[in-house]
């Protein structure tokens, strides 16, 4: 393929890796099977606006990532969202918890991936069938980087790096009402001890446009029952949301999206894997699964590959 590095996977980790490789003076190409880059920084246009269906937010606490976030903020691509979330118990009782500032993107988190891809050679809708050290689908590819969940990497080679880490599924539900039926200061909420719901985000508050849209992440247990048909999760999860938030009316429109490999249960502890000809990065590397971990893993691997 005539490049120094081929990155398979166009999520935030793969794009961060590619940018660091290119900044180090090497040639790099990104291959992604999707129609657009972003991976789990997924935003879909619903009801005339972007809705984040993958990652809910990100936190910045790393000096290198801070510089990237500052650039996004200066250009209006990212904004501080909130440092206050609720914790909702199974009876709907809320406790307010302070924490780090969570950041959001007015145009959807995918817009940040699109920004990272600017200036890179990216091939979308490119399905890779097989990788080996220095080779992709039987062709010379330079150093090969797998920037994807371990179970997906396992489909491309026999012994996938990070393949022993368990991943949980999630179904993300977008729910639109004609008007808001929850407190204006809800922001987002972690849900404890509910069999159906793990997290709720006020997407209008997160996006900054005030739209009456909630995005709900199911528990892994609920998601596993509906992976074949995500829309079948809507009735039980909607019942749970109405009970937890004490909403007395159904939404005007709904949408469900399946994430078979939404998040790793654990992490490797190492920032990335590097072996001759075949390396790996992503949010299963590092000390905790998070957007900043994914970026940091890819960035660190890219610098290592470029000899920085």
Short mmCIF file of C-alpha atoms in Angstrom, two decimals:
data_model
loop_
_atom_site.label_atom_id
_atom_site.label_comp_id
_atom_site.label_asym_id
_atom_site.label_seq_id
_atom_site.Cartn_x
_atom_site.Cartn_y
_atom_site.Cartn_z
CA UNK A 1 0.00 0.00 0.00
CA UNK A 2 3.06 2.25 -0.08
CA UNK A 3 2.74 3.79 3.40
CA UNK A 4 4.77 3.59 6.60
CA UNK A 5 1.74 2.92 8.84
CA UNK A 6 -1.76 1.60 8.17
CA UNK A 7 -4.34 2.24 10.90
CA UNK A 8 -7.39 -0.02 10.81
CA UNK A 9 -10.21 1.78 12.61
CA UNK A 10 -11.27 5.42 12.30
CA UNK A 11 -12.42 6.10 15.85
CA UNK A 12 -10.75 8.65 18.11
CA UNK A 13 -7.90 6.30 19.02
CA UNK A 14 -7.04 5.41 15.44
CA UNK A 15 -7.25 9.04 14.32
CA UNK A 16 -5.08 10.22 17.23
CA UNK A 17 -2.54 7.56 16.31
CA UNK A 18 -2.54 8.57 12.65
CA UNK A 19 -2.10 12.27 13.47
CA UNK A 20 0.86 11.53 15.75
CA UNK A 21 2.44 9.32 13.08
CA UNK A 22 2.01 12.02 10.45
CA UNK A 23 3.34 14.71 12.79
CA UNK A 24 6.42 12.52 13.26
CA UNK A 25 7.15 12.66 9.54
CA UNK A 26 5.88 9.23 8.46
CA UNK A 27 3.18 8.46 5.90
CA UNK A 28 -0.05 6.98 7.22
CA UNK A 29 -3.39 5.75 5.94
CA UNK A 30 -6.58 5.11 7.94
CA UNK A 31 -9.03 2.40 6.85
CA UNK A 32 -12.53 2.31 8.30
CA UNK A 33 -15.50 0.16 7.34
CA UNK A 34 -18.06 2.84 8.24
CA UNK A 35 -19.50 5.52 5.98
CA UNK A 36 -17.96 8.17 8.23
CA UNK A 37 -15.18 8.29 10.78
CA UNK A 38 -15.93 8.42 14.49
CA UNK A 39 -16.45 4.89 15.77
CA UNK A 40 -18.14 5.17 19.15
CA UNK A 41 -17.99 8.96 18.92
CA UNK A 42 -21.25 8.46 17.11
CA UNK A 43 -23.73 11.19 16.30
CA UNK A 44 -26.78 10.62 14.13
CA UNK A 45 -29.03 13.29 12.69
CA UNK A 46 -32.47 12.71 14.20
CA UNK A 47 -35.40 15.10 14.07
CA UNK A 48 -33.29 17.76 12.37
CA UNK A 49 -30.40 17.80 14.85
CA UNK A 50 -27.36 15.70 15.81
CA UNK A 51 -27.92 13.25 18.65
CA UNK A 52 -25.00 11.53 20.40
CA UNK A 53 -25.70 7.81 20.49
CA UNK A 54 -22.22 6.58 21.43
CA UNK A 55 -19.98 8.25 23.98
CA UNK A 56 -21.94 10.62 26.19
CA UNK A 57 -19.23 13.17 26.97
CA UNK A 58 -15.52 13.40 27.63
CA UNK A 59 -13.29 14.64 30.44
CA UNK A 60 -9.99 16.41 29.92
CA UNK A 61 -7.27 15.85 32.51
CA UNK A 62 -4.20 15.09 30.40
CA UNK A 63 -1.79 17.81 29.30
CA UNK A 64 -1.54 16.65 25.67
CA UNK A 65 -5.28 16.08 25.38
CA UNK A 66 -5.90 19.44 27.07
CA UNK A 67 -4.23 21.16 24.12
CA UNK A 68 -6.51 19.36 21.67
CA UNK A 69 -9.60 20.20 23.73
CA UNK A 70 -8.53 23.86 23.98
CA UNK A 71 -8.30 23.97 20.19
CA UNK A 72 -11.77 22.48 19.85
CA UNK A 73 -13.15 24.98 22.36
CA UNK A 74 -11.52 27.94 20.59
CA UNK A 75 -13.21 26.90 17.33
CA UNK A 76 -16.59 26.22 18.92
CA UNK A 77 -16.40 22.47 18.37
CA UNK A 78 -16.49 21.57 22.08
CA UNK A 79 -17.97 23.20 25.16
CA UNK A 80 -17.92 22.56 28.91
CA UNK A 81 -21.21 20.85 29.70
CA UNK A 82 -21.57 20.20 33.43
CA UNK A 83 -19.76 19.11 36.56
CA UNK A 84 -22.99 17.94 38.18
CA UNK A 85 -24.77 14.66 37.56
CA UNK A 86 -27.58 12.98 39.45
CA UNK A 87 -27.47 9.46 40.79
CA UNK A 88 -30.93 7.88 40.61
CA UNK A 89 -31.83 4.85 42.68
CA UNK A 90 -34.32 2.16 41.69
CA UNK A 91 -37.17 4.15 43.28
CA UNK A 92 -36.42 7.29 41.33
CA UNK A 93 -34.84 9.17 44.23
CA UNK A 94 -32.07 11.51 43.08
CA UNK A 95 -28.81 12.45 44.74
CA UNK A 96 -26.75 15.24 43.18
CA UNK A 97 -23.05 14.51 42.78
CA UNK A 98 -20.27 16.92 41.83
CA UNK A 99 -17.43 15.66 39.69
CA UNK A 100 -15.05 16.72 36.92
CA UNK A 101 -16.27 18.98 34.16
CA UNK A 102 -17.80 16.92 31.36
CA UNK A 103 -17.37 18.29 27.87
CA UNK A 104 -19.81 18.00 24.97
CA UNK A 105 -19.89 19.00 21.31
CA UNK A 106 -22.59 21.33 19.92
CA UNK A 107 -22.49 19.52 16.55
CA UNK A 108 -22.23 16.06 18.08
CA UNK A 109 -19.14 14.20 19.23
CA UNK A 110 -18.60 12.78 15.77
CA UNK A 111 -17.67 16.30 14.66
CA UNK A 112 -14.54 15.99 16.81
CA UNK A 113 -13.50 12.83 14.97
CA UNK A 114 -14.11 14.58 11.65
CA UNK A 115 -11.83 17.37 12.85
CA UNK A 116 -9.09 14.90 13.82
CA UNK A 117 -9.36 13.30 10.37
CA UNK A 118 -8.71 16.62 8.61
CA UNK A 119 -5.52 16.38 6.58
CA UNK A 120 -5.21 12.60 6.90
CA UNK A 121 -5.61 10.02 4.17
CA UNK A 122 -8.76 8.23 5.24
CA UNK A 123 -10.59 5.51 3.32
CA UNK A 124 -14.12 4.94 4.59
CA UNK A 125 -16.42 2.06 3.61
CA UNK A 126 -13.30 -0.07 3.39
CA UNK A 127 -13.82 -3.48 4.99
CA UNK A 128 -10.63 -5.25 6.05
CA UNK A 129 -10.80 -9.05 6.05
CA UNK A 130 -7.38 -10.07 7.36
CA UNK A 131 -4.35 -8.48 9.00
CA UNK A 132 -0.87 -9.84 9.68
CA UNK A 133 2.33 -8.10 10.70
CA UNK A 134 3.10 -5.54 7.98
CA UNK A 135 0.19 -6.73 5.82
CA UNK A 136 -3.50 -5.92 5.31
CA UNK A 137 -5.53 -8.29 3.16
CA UNK A 138 -2.32 -9.74 1.76
CA UNK A 139 -0.82 -6.40 0.71
CA UNK A 140 2.19 -4.59 2.14
CA UNK A 141 0.91 -2.05 4.65
CA UNK A 142 3.88 -0.91 6.72
CA UNK A 143 3.33 -1.02 10.45
CA UNK A 144 -0.28 -2.14 11.06
CA UNK A 145 -2.31 -0.65 13.92
CA UNK A 146 -5.59 -2.16 15.12
CA UNK A 147 -7.67 0.60 16.68
CA UNK A 148 -10.85 -1.26 17.59
CA UNK A 149 -12.38 -3.43 20.33
CA UNK A 150 -10.58 -6.73 20.88
CA UNK A 151 -13.53 -8.90 19.75
CA UNK A 152 -13.58 -7.04 16.43
CA UNK A 153 -9.82 -7.40 16.08
CA UNK A 154 -10.20 -11.13 16.71
CA UNK A 155 -12.14 -11.42 13.45
CA UNK A 156 -9.10 -10.20 11.55
CA UNK A 157 -6.39 -12.44 13.00
CA UNK A 158 -6.06 -15.54 15.14
CA UNK A 159 -4.57 -14.08 18.31
CA UNK A 160 -5.98 -10.60 18.70
CA UNK A 161 -4.18 -8.16 21.03
CA UNK A 162 -6.47 -7.36 23.93
CA UNK A 163 -8.84 -10.12 22.84
CA UNK A 164 -9.11 -11.57 26.34
CA UNK A 165 -10.85 -8.45 27.69
CA UNK A 166 -14.62 -8.77 28.04
CA UNK A 167 -16.80 -6.14 26.36
CA UNK A 168 -20.35 -5.18 27.30
CA UNK A 169 -23.16 -4.35 24.88
CA UNK A 170 -25.38 -1.29 25.17
CA UNK A 171 -28.48 -0.18 23.33
CA UNK A 172 -28.75 3.60 23.11
CA UNK A 173 -32.28 4.98 22.92
CA UNK A 174 -33.06 8.49 21.73
CA UNK A 175 -36.44 9.72 22.99
CA UNK A 176 -38.01 12.97 21.77
CA UNK A 177 -40.89 14.73 23.45
CA UNK A 178 -42.71 17.82 22.19
CA UNK A 179 -41.79 19.60 25.43
CA UNK A 180 -39.57 18.87 28.41
CA UNK A 181 -40.99 16.72 31.22
CA UNK A 182 -37.96 16.67 33.52
CA UNK A 183 -36.10 19.28 35.58
CA UNK A 184 -33.95 21.76 33.67
CA UNK A 185 -30.98 20.95 35.91
CA UNK A 186 -31.00 17.20 35.26
CA UNK A 187 -28.02 17.32 32.83
CA UNK A 188 -27.26 13.62 33.12
CA UNK A 189 -27.84 10.79 35.57
CA UNK A 190 -26.23 7.52 36.49
CA UNK A 191 -28.85 4.95 37.46
CA UNK A 192 -28.17 2.47 40.26
CA UNK A 193 -29.73 -0.96 40.68
CA UNK A 194 -32.12 -0.74 37.74
CA UNK A 195 -32.30 -3.78 35.47
CA UNK A 196 -32.91 -1.73 32.32
CA UNK A 197 -31.23 1.68 32.48
CA UNK A 198 -27.64 2.62 33.34
CA UNK A 199 -27.34 6.25 32.19
CA UNK A 200 -29.60 9.10 31.04
CA UNK A 201 -28.44 12.27 29.29
CA UNK A 202 -30.47 15.38 28.55
CA UNK A 203 -29.32 15.77 24.95
CA UNK A 204 -30.80 19.23 24.54
CA UNK A 205 -28.89 20.42 27.58
CA UNK A 206 -25.75 18.61 26.40
CA UNK A 207 -26.02 20.03 22.87
CA UNK A 208 -26.99 23.49 24.10
CA UNK A 209 -30.14 23.87 21.97
CA UNK A 210 -32.71 22.96 24.65
CA UNK A 211 -34.35 20.21 22.60
CA UNK A 212 -36.64 17.89 24.55
CA UNK A 213 -34.53 14.82 23.81
CA UNK A 214 -33.17 12.23 26.21
CA UNK A 215 -30.53 9.64 25.30
CA UNK A 216 -30.71 6.53 27.45
CA UNK A 217 -28.10 3.77 27.72
CA UNK A 218 -29.37 0.37 28.74
CA UNK A 219 -27.70 -2.01 31.11
CA UNK A 220 -25.65 -4.75 29.49
CA UNK A 221 -28.18 -7.32 30.68
CA UNK A 222 -31.07 -5.57 28.95
CA UNK A 223 -29.00 -5.00 25.79
CA UNK A 224 -28.10 -8.68 25.44
CA UNK A 225 -31.79 -9.57 25.09
CA UNK A 226 -32.29 -7.22 22.14
CA UNK A 227 -29.11 -7.30 20.05
CA UNK A 228 -30.92 -8.97 17.15
CA UNK A 229 -33.62 -6.29 17.10
CA UNK A 230 -32.72 -3.14 19.09
CA UNK A 231 -36.16 -1.56 18.62
CA UNK A 232 -37.69 -4.25 20.84
CA UNK A 233 -35.83 -2.69 23.78
CA UNK A 234 -37.81 0.54 23.48
CA UNK A 235 -40.99 -0.46 25.43
CA UNK A 236 -39.31 -1.84 28.60
CA UNK A 237 -36.64 0.85 28.68
CA UNK A 238 -39.17 3.62 28.09
CA UNK A 239 -41.27 2.28 30.96
CA UNK A 240 -38.19 2.42 33.18
CA UNK A 241 -37.31 5.98 32.12
CA UNK A 242 -40.83 7.23 32.76
CA UNK A 243 -40.78 5.60 36.20
CA UNK A 244 -37.31 6.86 37.13
CA UNK A 245 -37.95 10.45 35.99
CA UNK A 246 -41.68 10.44 36.83
CA UNK A 247 -42.70 11.38 33.32
CA UNK A 248 -46.40 10.88 32.68
CA UNK A 249 -46.47 10.93 28.88
CA UNK A 250 -44.91 8.95 26.05
CA UNK A 251 -42.36 10.57 23.71
CA UNK A 252 -43.42 11.71 20.26
CA UNK A 253 -40.59 9.78 18.54
CA UNK A 254 -38.02 7.13 19.46
CA UNK A 255 -34.91 5.57 17.97
CA UNK A 256 -32.70 2.66 19.08
CA UNK A 257 -29.07 1.90 18.18
CA UNK A 258 -27.16 -1.26 19.03
CA UNK A 259 -23.56 -1.29 20.32
CA UNK A 260 -22.45 -4.92 20.47
CA UNK A 261 -19.07 -3.87 21.87
CA UNK A 262 -19.85 -0.67 23.73
CA UNK A 263 -17.29 -0.67 26.52
CA UNK A 264 -14.58 -2.89 27.97
CA UNK A 265 -15.26 -4.36 31.39
CA UNK A 266 -11.59 -3.89 32.30
CA UNK A 267 -8.42 -2.46 30.81
CA UNK A 268 -4.94 -3.79 30.18
CA UNK A 269 -3.13 -1.19 32.28
CA UNK A 270 -0.61 -0.69 29.46
CA UNK A 271 -1.05 2.42 27.26
CA UNK A 272 -0.91 0.38 24.03
CA UNK A 273 0.54 -2.76 22.50
CA UNK A 274 3.49 -2.50 20.16
CA UNK A 275 5.04 -5.49 18.42
CA UNK A 276 6.96 -5.56 15.15
CA UNK A 277 4.52 -4.98 12.32
CA UNK A 278 1.31 -5.20 14.37
CA UNK A 279 0.23 -2.91 17.22
CA UNK A 280 -3.01 -1.99 19.00
CA UNK A 281 -4.53 0.96 20.81
CA UNK A 282 -7.89 2.07 22.16
CA UNK A 283 -9.91 2.61 25.32
CA UNK A 284 -9.27 -0.93 26.56
CA UNK A 285 -5.63 0.13 27.00
CA UNK A 286 -4.55 2.42 29.81
CA UNK A 287 -6.00 2.61 33.31
CA UNK A 288 -9.70 3.18 32.62
CA UNK A 289 -12.07 3.12 29.68
CA UNK A 290 -12.81 6.69 28.57
CA UNK A 291 -12.64 8.97 25.55
CA UNK A 292 -9.46 10.59 26.87
CA UNK A 293 -7.94 7.12 27.36
CA UNK A 294 -8.69 6.20 23.75
CA UNK A 295 -7.13 9.42 22.46
CA UNK A 296 -4.12 9.08 24.75
CA UNK A 297 -3.56 5.45 23.76
CA UNK A 298 -3.58 6.26 20.06
CA UNK A 299 -1.46 9.38 20.48
CA UNK A 300 1.16 7.56 22.53
CA UNK A 301 1.33 4.66 20.07
CA UNK A 302 1.61 7.01 17.11
CA UNK A 303 4.51 8.85 18.73
CA UNK A 304 6.21 5.52 19.48
CA UNK A 305 5.82 4.37 15.89
CA UNK A 306 7.23 7.67 14.63
CA UNK A 307 10.14 7.43 17.04
CA UNK A 308 9.15 10.62 18.85
#
